[in-house]
Each structure stands twice: as structure tokens, then as C-alpha cells.
Amino acid sequence: NTFINEAFPSEVSDNLDTGENASRIYLKGGAGTYAEIKLFDETDGKEALDQIKANNWIINEANLVFYVDKTPGVIEPPRLYLFDTETNFPLIGSNDEFDASSSLRSYPFYGGVIEQSDASNIKYTVKITDYLNDLVVRNAENVTLGLTITPDIRQIAVSNAMLANDTEKELPVYATVSPLGTVLFGSDLEAANTNKKLKLEIFYTETD
């Protein structure tokens, strides 16, 4: 199947694939957009990872928290899909629970489900505890993570997609099923929105 979207507005297209920290993260189903996230790279965050290792902290929980830059009238996707771009598998822990009867109840520890306290405060929280522990304890490779939307997290198939630069890349199939999209606040924000900056939350126990 071939999906073709109309061209994105310049405010979106000019901020895609810039190689720099983004002020906004644009996600769109269909023939849309996805994002790549690199945690703890040489420029941003490696010192934090080294500090965790040096202090031998025990990681109890780690989350990525994405806040929505809400546009009135837009229906937000029910869930985000965070995956390892090397293996194309979602960051779901081995002990998480599959629910055959419900997508939103499947993998509750992973999370990623939309949370809304009021019209202007909408967020998604994705748990990455196992991923961070693999980096700290097992010296796993700090791979690039992919982020897109999904109408059903139980479906993890991938297929080749043609990108804007005429290269092919395997991406989650179910991101193309939904027409929904969202705009998330990134890490390089203007002062007025710093409280909605993309957050990495780490809860840890200090050891003697």
C-alpha cells in the first residue's frame, strides 16, 4: 500500500530532521512523521549516565514524560509507541502484561497512554526502567529510540517505508493505520513553556 500526505506547513517541515534538539516533536499517522530520540549522547546526558554508574545507584524507575502542545479541536492519539530502532521492538519489559481483550490495558507498566488533568495539561508517560538498567548494569548499547503513535500497541510488525530523502527504513506498520497526530514539546523550549519540557525522570536508591 502507498500512503501520500499533502506537504506539511513550513513551520513543521523546517523543523524536521534538523539534527538539533527540537522545540517541538511532530508525530503523525498514515504517511506522516516519526521522531528519533538519543538519550545520553556525547553532547547531552552522557555525564548523567556516568554519574549513575560511578555512584552505583539502583534505578527503581525511569520515565520519559512528553507534554502535548495542544491545538483546540485536535483529537490526540490514545498512545505513544517508543521502540528500539536497531531491533524495531517496543521498549516493553519482559514482565509486562498482555491483554488480548484491550489494547489500552495491555502493557500497563510501559504506559504511553494519554493523561489529561484539564484542557491545557495533557501528557504521555513512557516507562524506560529496563532500558536504563540495561545501560547502567549491563553496559548495553545506547541505541537511538524511535517514537510514533499507535492505535494498538499489541501490533508490533514493521515494514519498509520510503522517507523524504528517498531512503528506506523499517517502521511500525500500525503507525500508518491511524490518521491521528500530535505535537509534543521537545527539549529546546522558549521560557514560557519550560515547565512542559520533555523530561527524563529517574527514581533511584543510593548505596553505601
PDB file of C-alpha atoms in Angstrom, residues 15 18-25 44 184-194 196-199:
ATOM      1  CA  ASN A  15      11.828  21.666  11.966  1.00  0.00           C
ATOM      2  CA  THR A  18      17.487  19.173  11.673  1.00  0.00           C
ATOM      3  CA  GLY A  19      19.955  17.156  13.746  1.00  0.00           C
ATOM      4  CA  GLU A  20      19.479  19.547  16.672  1.00  0.00           C
ATOM      5  CA  ASN A  21      17.445  19.490  19.868  1.00  0.00           C
ATOM      6  CA  ALA A  22      13.885  20.307  18.871  1.00  0.00           C
ATOM      7  CA  SER A  23      11.409  22.683  20.443  1.00  0.00           C
ATOM      8  CA  ARG A  24       8.545  20.540  19.133  1.00  0.00           C
ATOM      9  CA  ILE A  25       8.197  16.848  18.269  1.00  0.00           C
ATOM     10  CA  ASP A  44      23.654  15.817  26.140  1.00  0.00           C
ATOM     11  CA  LEU A 184       4.786  17.344  21.719  1.00  0.00           C
ATOM     12  CA  PHE A 185       7.032  19.802  23.476  1.00  0.00           C
ATOM     13  CA  GLY A 186      10.701  18.977  22.937  1.00  0.00           C
ATOM     14  CA  SER A 187      13.793  19.797  24.969  1.00  0.00           C
ATOM     15  CA  ASP A 188      14.727  23.198  23.496  1.00  0.00           C
ATOM     16  CA  LEU A 189      11.848  25.379  24.668  1.00  0.00           C
ATOM     17  CA  GLU A 190      11.096  29.049  24.983  1.00  0.00           C
ATOM     18  CA  ALA A 191      10.995  30.375  28.573  1.00  0.00           C
ATOM     19  CA  ALA A 192       7.184  30.487  28.732  1.00  0.00           C
ATOM     20  CA  ASN A 193       6.913  26.710  28.314  1.00  0.00           C
ATOM     21  CA  THR A 194       9.908  25.367  30.233  1.00  0.00           C
ATOM     22  CA  LYS A 196       6.428  21.382  29.755  1.00  0.00           C
ATOM     23  CA  LYS A 197       9.882  20.462  28.516  1.00  0.00           C
ATOM     24  CA  LEU A 198      10.486  16.811  27.611  1.00  0.00           C
ATOM     25  CA  LYS A 199      11.525  15.186  30.886  1.00  0.00           C
TER      26      LYS A 199
END
